[in-house]
Amino acid sequence: MTRPSAFTLVSMAALMLTLTFLALPIVAIFTDVAPRDLIASLDDPAALDALRLSLLTSGLALSIIVLVGTPAAWLLATRRFRGRALATTLVELPLVVPPAAAGIGLLAAFGPLGVVGSQLDAAGIRLVLETAGVVAALTFVASPFYLRQAQAGFAAVDPRLLDASRTLGASELMTFLRVGVPASRAALSAGAALAWGRALGEFGATLLFAGSLRGVTQTAPLAIYERFGTDFTGALALSAVLVLLAATILVAVRLATPEADAER
Amino acid sequence: MLSAEVRAPLRAIDLDASLSVAPGSCLALAGPSGAGKTSMLHAIAGLLRPSDGVISCGGLTWFDGATGRSVRPEQRRCGVVFQDYALFPHMSAWRNVAYGLRGLRRSERRLKAVELLDRFGIAALTDARPAELSGGERQRVALARALAVDPSALLLDEPLSALDRASADAASRELSAVLREAEVPCVLVTHDFAQASLLADEVAVMDRGSIVQRGSAADLAASPASAFVAELTGASVLRGVARPGAAGTCELTLPGGATVVAIGAATGPAAVVLRPWDVTIESASPAGPASSARNHVAARVTGLVPLGGRVRVALALPEPLAAEITAQAAESLALRPGAEVRATWKATAGRLVPGLPARQGRS
């Protein structure tokens, strides 16, 4: 056996440091307070409201993202057209925009005095201080996570598979549904999981755009922030639930995607 | 009748080619990679839109550059065997084959797919995924899938290039049977002239987007129109009936009566592929010197094509055979059309392909 090189040792130390730093706060959430106290502090209507709202809004946002984002990502991945690079960059922009700036931007666009505010108002659509506003904020910040993965997944599909599908009598839509989507399902579910995780944790844009009204716009992260000053144990309990949810999503996707049998 | 006249700018070249293929006949597009063969195939299948031209099949116009009318690929229904087969990786073999079957119940689609798989001797692999199949098995699934749609034309893109030599020989036998039974026009794309002459009735040589010569494989090998065609068409195919010979060899009796020796085992219909530069020409008399070459066959010179310092000599055994010799050798033998000579080659120079009967009833 050869001795590991100095660089290997340094890399191993770096990995240990990374793992410790990333895992410690997550572990601490569960060890800082006795499990009994965590469960007891969840027995609070406000906490349950926040969790319910988080699941509802993130679920709605994810549905919108998948429904609209999948065909959009397909086009970006499979067609060459003028402005395609610009479109790809635009799709990724929310990744780097600070959530607070995103909230302000959403207000400036869809708020009562925003660019399309009066049109939305005329159509009877109100977003600010409404649950729909939370969905809008989550959709805005989370969509790039799905779109990026979906676009990369679709781009990796052998174009000959799509050609083969067409010559076998399948229309473009059928080819998308029966070959494109199943052949990229690993990327699609990974993207959906990432987007959902991001939506569950969204804080800044939601607070600025939709506010923090209990039962209407106060999602779990906003409830954690509200409790943090007065009830640290309650904040910890909600955090623990969110961490468990996120971890469950991640593990479920990991287990479901590699070589899952779709059709046989 | 499939006819295609296609003009299309490609990345490095301009495609500008026309071809026509009769139903039941197979045309091979042969040429180096990048010559535009696959693009031509894609234009016929509707996967590449030409800038101009006319494509029609069975009396239907598929593309007309003058009106801009173009039938979608799903409505042309060409049976295409793609390079590397392009099987759907997320579907089992039968699902791949059944993909093009529409308007049937699931049980009927499965039944029909299994029937087709059975025709290629792989019914046992009905539920296997492409990743679990060997190259030869994938090729058969791809063929079954292309035939399942009852295609209006059969288009094959390098159908044997993904296979090793042993599987390619077996696969080419099956392919030749499929092509013989096909009642639709077939176009075969290959960079391998030997393959083209084994499988197709006619060969069109493509270079940089154009068809530079078209004819029977024997004609192309014997009278190449250019050094390029001569370079590419380095193969003559002698078909005959084989019987086992001395240890490790077999004897192939040609229709004209001559018998040649080849390495390998074969009984019944078989072919020997010979490259022109492996064929030596000797004067017919006297009886010839002692030689290690096992094959000395009487032949008549039917044509001479000078190619720089070389000469491509067309021979009739009476089966067509091409030989390539230096210009000096041709001069010293005083070769001219009609001259009686002997064609000589080592048994080890020929490649035996067992089980390839002559194509019948074809031009």
XYZ file of N, CA, C and O in Angstrom, chain B residues 36-163:
512
model
N -22.081 13.500 -45.907
C -23.485 13.910 -45.989
C -24.450 12.746 -46.117
O -25.629 12.957 -46.388
N -23.978 11.517 -45.894
C -24.834 10.344 -46.055
C -25.984 10.360 -45.048
O -27.146 10.185 -45.408
N -25.622 10.568 -43.771
C -26.647 10.549 -42.730
C -27.629 11.707 -42.910
O -28.832 11.551 -42.709
N -27.104 12.862 -43.335
C -27.988 14.014 -43.556
C -28.993 13.704 -44.656
O -30.159 14.092 -44.586
N -28.527 13.004 -45.692
C -29.421 12.604 -46.783
C -30.538 11.720 -46.228
O -31.711 11.917 -46.536
N -30.156 10.768 -45.393
C -31.119 9.861 -44.774
C -32.119 10.643 -43.914
O -33.325 10.408 -43.955
N -31.583 11.596 -43.146
C -32.445 12.399 -42.274
C -33.410 13.260 -43.085
O -34.549 13.471 -42.679
N -32.934 13.756 -44.221
C -33.821 14.560 -45.074
C -34.978 13.699 -45.575
O -36.130 14.145 -45.604
N -34.680 12.452 -45.948
C -35.734 11.558 -46.433
C -36.724 11.258 -45.303
O -37.932 11.276 -45.496
N -36.196 11.028 -44.094
C -37.070 10.679 -42.965
C -37.838 11.884 -42.431
O -38.756 11.730 -41.651
N -37.428 13.097 -42.847
C -38.112 14.296 -42.375
C -37.489 14.888 -41.128
O -38.068 15.751 -40.480
N -36.289 14.423 -40.776
C -35.632 14.916 -39.565
C -34.726 16.100 -39.871
O -34.238 16.763 -38.965
N -34.492 16.351 -41.159
C -33.692 17.500 -41.568
C -34.449 18.164 -42.707
O -34.861 17.491 -43.658
N -34.677 19.465 -42.584
C -35.441 20.150 -43.602
C -34.485 20.711 -44.645
O -33.653 21.555 -44.338
N -34.602 20.237 -45.905
C -33.708 20.759 -46.946
C -34.035 22.226 -47.234
O -35.135 22.693 -46.925
N -33.063 22.937 -47.800
C -33.358 24.312 -48.204
C -34.105 24.301 -49.524
O -34.865 25.215 -49.823
N -33.899 23.230 -50.300
C -34.594 23.133 -51.578
C -34.574 21.677 -52.035
O -33.762 20.884 -51.564
N -35.453 21.357 -52.981
C -35.479 20.010 -53.516
C -36.874 19.419 -53.475
O -37.838 20.114 -53.131
N -36.967 18.151 -53.856
C -38.244 17.448 -53.850
C -38.006 16.037 -53.304
O -37.044 15.382 -53.696
N -38.842 15.614 -52.378
C -38.752 14.242 -51.878
C -40.138 13.624 -52.001
O -41.128 14.223 -51.562
N -40.202 12.450 -52.613
C -41.500 11.781 -52.696
C -41.305 10.290 -52.522
O -40.224 9.753 -52.763
N -42.375 9.663 -52.063
C -42.301 8.216 -51.838
C -43.683 7.624 -52.059
O -44.677 8.149 -51.543
N -43.743 6.572 -52.857
C -45.009 5.893 -53.104
C -46.076 6.827 -53.645
O -47.246 6.699 -53.300
N -45.676 7.804 -54.472
C -46.647 8.709 -55.078
C -47.027 9.882 -54.190
O -47.753 10.772 -54.618
N -46.553 9.899 -52.944
C -46.854 11.016 -52.053
C -45.657 11.955 -52.006
O -44.512 11.510 -51.918
N -45.938 13.255 -52.060
C -44.856 14.231 -51.952
C -44.601 14.504 -50.484
O -45.496 14.916 -49.757
N -43.367 14.261 -50.033
C -43.020 14.476 -48.631
C -42.429 15.855 -48.418
O -42.567 16.453 -47.373
N -41.718 16.325 -49.434
C -41.146 17.657 -49.320
C -41.106 18.288 -50.694
O -40.786 17.630 -51.677
N -41.473 19.564 -50.743
C -41.402 20.288 -51.996
C -40.861 21.673 -51.699
O -41.537 22.486 -51.066
N -39.621 21.898 -52.120
C -38.970 23.168 -51.848
C -39.690 24.345 -52.508
O -39.645 25.465 -52.001
N -40.373 24.091 -53.643
C -41.040 25.176 -54.374
C -42.220 25.714 -53.574
O -42.437 26.924 -53.507
N -42.985 24.810 -52.935
C -44.145 25.260 -52.166
C -43.827 25.376 -50.685
O -44.610 25.934 -49.925
N -42.665 24.830 -50.276
C -42.305 24.860 -48.867
C -43.059 23.836 -48.055
O -42.965 23.782 -46.831
N -43.807 22.967 -48.751
C -44.594 21.956 -48.062
C -43.682 20.832 -47.558
O -42.829 20.331 -48.280
N -43.861 20.460 -46.308
C -43.036 19.387 -45.741
C -43.880 18.531 -44.812
O -44.478 19.035 -43.874
N -43.938 17.242 -45.117
C -44.707 16.311 -44.280
C -43.893 15.997 -43.031
O -42.686 15.766 -43.110
N -44.546 16.005 -41.878
C -43.846 15.733 -40.620
C -43.299 14.311 -40.598
O -43.900 13.415 -41.178
N -42.179 14.113 -39.869
C -41.588 12.765 -39.832
C -42.572 11.707 -39.337
O -42.557 10.574 -39.823
N -43.447 12.078 -38.378
C -44.358 11.061 -37.837
C -45.403 10.646 -38.871
O -46.044 9.611 -38.717
N -45.587 11.467 -39.923
C -46.547 11.082 -40.953
C -45.876 10.386 -42.135
O -46.545 9.778 -42.948
N -44.526 10.504 -42.237
C -43.837 9.806 -43.332
C -43.692 8.327 -43.019
O -43.708 7.496 -43.894
N -43.537 8.038 -41.764
C -43.416 6.659 -41.296
C -42.341 5.872 -42.037
O -42.606 4.836 -42.635
N -41.134 6.399 -42.009
C -39.998 5.650 -42.506
C -39.544 4.726 -41.384
O -39.512 5.132 -40.228
N -39.216 3.498 -41.723
C -38.604 2.626 -40.721
C -37.126 2.942 -40.683
O -36.418 2.690 -41.642
N -36.667 3.547 -39.589
C -35.270 3.959 -39.523
C -34.524 3.117 -38.498
O -34.991 2.961 -37.370
N -33.391 2.563 -38.905
C -32.484 1.949 -37.938
C -31.335 2.928 -37.763
O -30.570 3.178 -38.691
N -31.259 3.528 -36.588
C -30.281 4.583 -36.357
C -28.918 4.001 -36.026
O -28.811 2.856 -35.568
N -27.906 4.828 -36.231
C -26.572 4.434 -35.815
C -26.616 4.238 -34.299
O -27.229 5.020 -33.599
N -25.993 3.203 -33.788
C -26.055 2.849 -32.368
C -27.488 2.535 -31.921
O -27.765 2.453 -30.734
N -28.396 2.444 -32.883
C -29.754 1.912 -32.702
C -30.753 2.799 -31.987
O -31.949 2.662 -32.191
N -30.303 3.727 -31.126
C -31.222 4.670 -30.474
C -32.434 3.977 -29.864
O -33.562 4.427 -30.016
N -32.213 2.875 -29.167
C -33.317 2.234 -28.448
C -33.659 3.087 -27.233
O -32.771 3.681 -26.623
N -34.943 3.138 -26.869
C -35.345 3.916 -25.705
C -34.853 3.200 -24.450
O -35.293 2.078 -24.173
N -33.944 3.831 -23.706
C -33.297 3.108 -22.598
C -34.254 2.807 -21.448
O -34.016 1.887 -20.682
N -35.346 3.577 -21.350
C -36.246 3.388 -20.222
C -37.362 2.403 -20.537
O -38.288 2.248 -19.745
N -37.273 1.766 -21.708
C -38.328 0.813 -22.074
C -37.728 -0.556 -22.341
O -36.626 -0.672 -22.862
N -38.500 -1.589 -22.046
C -38.069 -2.954 -22.339
C -38.085 -3.175 -23.849
O -38.591 -2.352 -24.604
N -37.510 -4.298 -24.280
C -37.410 -4.586 -25.716
C -38.786 -4.532 -26.386
O -38.955 -3.906 -27.432
N -39.783 -5.162 -25.759
C -41.084 -5.210 -26.434
C -41.732 -3.818 -26.495
O -42.369 -3.483 -27.472
N -41.500 -3.005 -25.452
C -42.037 -1.644 -25.473
C -41.399 -0.824 -26.595
O -42.049 -0.006 -27.231
N -40.102 -1.043 -26.799
C -39.425 -0.376 -27.902
C -40.069 -0.745 -29.229
O -40.352 0.122 -30.054
N -40.291 -2.041 -29.414
C -40.863 -2.506 -30.675
C -42.304 -2.015 -30.823
O -42.736 -1.632 -31.907
N -43.036 -1.995 -29.703
C -44.450 -1.628 -29.756
C -44.661 -0.120 -29.823
O -45.781 0.339 -30.028
N -43.578 0.645 -29.668
C -43.708 2.109 -29.589
C -44.480 2.687 -30.777
O -45.279 3.594 -30.631
N -44.206 2.145 -31.959
C -44.841 2.705 -33.155
C -46.209 2.124 -33.457
O -46.864 2.550 -34.406
N -46.657 1.136 -32.679
C -47.957 0.522 -32.927
C -49.043 1.364 -32.289
O -49.074 1.525 -31.080
N -49.920 1.894 -33.106
C -50.977 2.751 -32.572
C -52.338 2.087 -32.735
O -52.498 1.198 -33.560
N -53.271 2.569 -31.939
C -54.657 2.143 -32.096
C -54.897 0.679 -31.758
O -55.820 0.070 -32.249
N -54.017 0.092 -30.939
C -54.223 -1.293 -30.513
C -54.264 -1.321 -28.998
O -53.708 -0.454 -28.339
N -54.926 -2.349 -28.458
C -54.900 -2.505 -27.013
C -53.538 -2.988 -26.576
O -52.780 -3.566 -27.353
N -53.215 -2.766 -25.290
C -51.901 -3.112 -24.762
C -51.556 -4.569 -25.023
O -50.453 -4.898 -25.459
N -52.531 -5.457 -24.798
C -52.243 -6.881 -24.961
C -51.950 -7.203 -26.429
O -51.080 -8.016 -26.740
N -52.665 -6.540 -27.341
C -52.431 -6.777 -28.766
C -51.076 -6.227 -29.200
O -50.376 -6.840 -30.005
N -50.725 -5.062 -28.630
C -49.436 -4.474 -28.983
C -48.300 -5.384 -28.523
O -47.333 -5.604 -29.232
N -48.457 -5.919 -27.316
C -47.420 -6.809 -26.796
C -47.310 -8.060 -27.657
O -46.219 -8.494 -28.021
N -48.464 -8.596 -28.033
C -48.480 -9.801 -28.852
C -47.733 -9.566 -30.170
O -46.896 -10.360 -30.597
N -48.035 -8.447 -30.808
C -47.423 -8.140 -32.104
C -45.916 -7.908 -31.943
O -45.116 -8.350 -32.767
N -45.546 -7.234 -30.851
C -44.126 -6.963 -30.610
C -43.362 -8.265 -30.388
O -42.277 -8.467 -30.943
N -43.955 -9.168 -29.587
C -43.283 -10.441 -29.304
C -43.143 -11.254 -30.595
O -42.121 -11.896 -30.847
N -44.171 -11.188 -31.445
C -44.126 -11.864 -32.741
C -42.916 -11.404 -33.545
O -42.176 -12.205 -34.113
N -42.718 -10.085 -33.587
C -41.591 -9.521 -34.343
C -40.259 -9.912 -33.713
O -39.306 -10.255 -34.415
N -40.196 -9.853 -32.384
C -38.958 -10.243 -31.702
C -38.650 -11.711 -31.992
O -37.498 -12.098 -32.183
N -39.714 -12.517 -32.048
C -39.546 -13.937 -32.308
C -38.970 -14.164 -33.703
O -38.151 -15.043 -33.920
N -39.396 -13.335 -34.643
C -38.908 -13.449 -36.019
C -37.383 -13.286 -36.059
O -36.708 -13.851 -36.904
N -36.863 -12.483 -35.113
C -35.421 -12.287 -35.063
C -34.775 -13.178 -33.993
O -33.626 -12.955 -33.612
N -35.544 -14.140 -33.491
C -34.999 -15.114 -32.559
C -34.668 -14.572 -31.186
O -33.815 -15.108 -30.488
N -35.323 -13.484 -30.780
C -35.013 -12.937 -29.465
C -36.276 -12.734 -28.640
O -36.368 -11.813 -27.824
N -37.256 -13.627 -28.829
C -38.485 -13.524 -28.046
C -38.194 -13.679 -26.560
O -38.913 -13.151 -25.716
N -37.105 -14.385 -26.230
C -36.756 -14.584 -24.822
C -36.360 -13.275 -24.151
O -36.343 -13.172 -22.927
N -36.034 -12.265 -24.957
C -35.565 -11.004 -24.383
C -36.663 -9.954 -24.343
O -36.400 -8.761 -24.209
N -37.921 -10.391 -24.461
C -39.055 -9.480 -24.522
C -39.025 -8.408 -23.438
O -39.281 -7.241 -23.705
N -38.707 -8.813 -22.203
C -38.797 -7.878 -21.081
C -37.453 -7.276 -20.695
O -37.348 -6.561 -19.701
N -36.405 -7.540 -21.499
C -35.081 -7.017 -21.151
C -34.960 -5.549 -21.558
O -35.567 -5.106 -22.527
N -34.188 -4.808 -20.762
C -33.894 -3.415 -21.110
C -32.734 -3.370 -22.095
O -31.868 -4.252 -22.061
N -32.661 -2.315 -22.936
C -31.537 -2.211 -23.886
C -30.173 -2.362 -23.219
O -29.276 -2.988 -23.776
N -30.032 -1.848 -21.987
C -28.731 -1.927 -21.315
C -28.315 -3.365 -21.047
O -27.141 -3.658 -20.878
N -29.299 -4.282 -21.004
C -28.989 -5.681 -20.720
C -28.710 -6.483 -21.993
O -28.444 -7.671 -21.920
N -28.819 -5.842 -23.156
C -28.690 -6.572 -24.417
C -27.295 -6.413 -25.005
O -26.635 -5.400 -24.801
N -26.872 -7.426 -25.773
C -25.608 -7.325 -26.504
C -25.827 -6.468 -27.749
O -26.969 -6.154 -28.105
N -24.728 -6.090 -28.411
C -24.842 -5.262 -29.610
C -25.727 -5.896 -30.670
O -26.591 -5.245 -31.251
N -25.517 -7.197 -30.906
C -26.290 -7.889 -31.930
C -27.773 -7.941 -31.578
O -28.633 -7.797 -32.444
N -28.065 -8.117 -30.285
C -29.465 -8.165 -29.855
C -30.129 -6.805 -30.001
O -31.280 -6.690 -30.409
N -29.372 -5.754 -29.684
C -29.914 -4.402 -29.849
C -30.248 -4.140 -31.307
O -31.264 -3.533 -31.635
N -29.344 -4.593 -32.204
C -29.574 -4.374 -33.618
C -30.870 -5.045 -34.055
O -31.636 -4.498 -34.833
N -31.121 -6.238 -33.514
C -32.346 -6.947 -33.891
C -33.580 -6.238 -33.345
O -34.603 -6.147 -34.024
N -33.486 -5.744 -32.119
C -34.625 -4.998 -31.562
C -34.878 -3.758 -32.419
O -36.022 -3.423 -32.748
N -33.788 -3.090 -32.828
C -33.931 -1.880 -33.644
C -34.585 -2.207 -34.982
O -35.451 -1.467 -35.467
N -34.197 -3.329 -35.584
C -34.803 -3.741 -36.857
C -36.283 -4.054 -36.661
O -37.127 -3.627 -37.451
N -36.581 -4.813 -35.590
C -37.973 -5.172 -35.312
C -38.807 -3.913 -35.096
O -39.929 -3.801 -35.582
N -38.226 -2.930 -34.398
C -38.944 -1.689 -34.118
C -39.227 -0.934 -35.412
O -40.305 -0.375 -35.607
N -38.224 -0.918 -36.314
C -38.396 -0.193 -37.574
C -39.440 -0.885 -38.452
O -40.206 -0.221 -39.156
N -39.487 -2.225 -38.416
C -40.424 -2.956 -39.263
C -41.841 -2.937 -38.691
O -42.806 -3.111 -39.420
N -41.943 -2.706 -37.366
C -43.247 -2.782 -36.699
C -44.236 -1.764 -37.261
O -45.431 -2.013 -37.274
N -43.745 -0.622 -37.710
C -44.656 0.440 -38.140
C -45.146 0.220 -39.572
O -45.861 1.055 -40.109
N -44.784 -0.932 -40.179
C -45.165 -1.189 -41.553
C -44.685 -0.017 -42.413
O -45.476 0.712 -43.003
N -43.361 0.172 -42.479
C -42.822 1.433 -42.996
C -43.031 1.601 -44.500
O -43.194 0.627 -45.228
N -43.013 2.867 -44.905
C -43.147 3.176 -46.327
C -41.792 3.122 -47.019
O -41.720 3.030 -48.240
N -40.724 3.197 -46.238
C -39.359 3.034 -46.749
C -38.506 2.596 -45.574
O -38.822 2.902 -44.424
N -37.442 1.867 -45.871
C -36.573 1.384 -44.807
C -35.234 2.097 -44.922
O -34.580 2.050 -45.963
N -34.844 2.814 -43.870
C -33.608 3.592 -43.902
C -32.673 3.079 -42.809
O -33.050 3.045 -41.641
N -31.463 2.689 -43.191
C -30.543 2.113 -42.213
C -29.252 2.908 -42.180
O -28.585 3.067 -43.198
N -28.918 3.424 -41.005
C -27.726 4.250 -40.862
C -26.625 3.447 -40.168
O -26.705 3.211 -38.964
N -25.633 3.031 -40.920
C -24.512 2.249 -40.373
C -25.023 1.141 -39.448
O -24.637 1.074 -38.276
N -25.881 0.259 -39.964
C -26.530 -0.685 -39.040
C -25.577 -1.700 -38.417
O -25.934 -2.352 -37.456
N -24.368 -1.840 -38.960
C -23.468 -2.871 -38.444
C -22.239 -2.298 -37.762
O -21.423 -3.041 -37.213
N -22.093 -0.975 -37.765
C -20.815 -0.409 -37.315
C -20.642 -0.489 -35.809
O -19.539 -0.379 -35.300
N -21.752 -0.710 -35.068
C -21.610 -0.788 -33.612
C -21.254 -2.200 -33.159
O -21.147 -2.456 -31.973
N -21.075 -3.103 -34.124
C -20.868 -4.507 -33.760
C -19.433 -4.935 -34.008
O -18.756 -4.418 -34.890
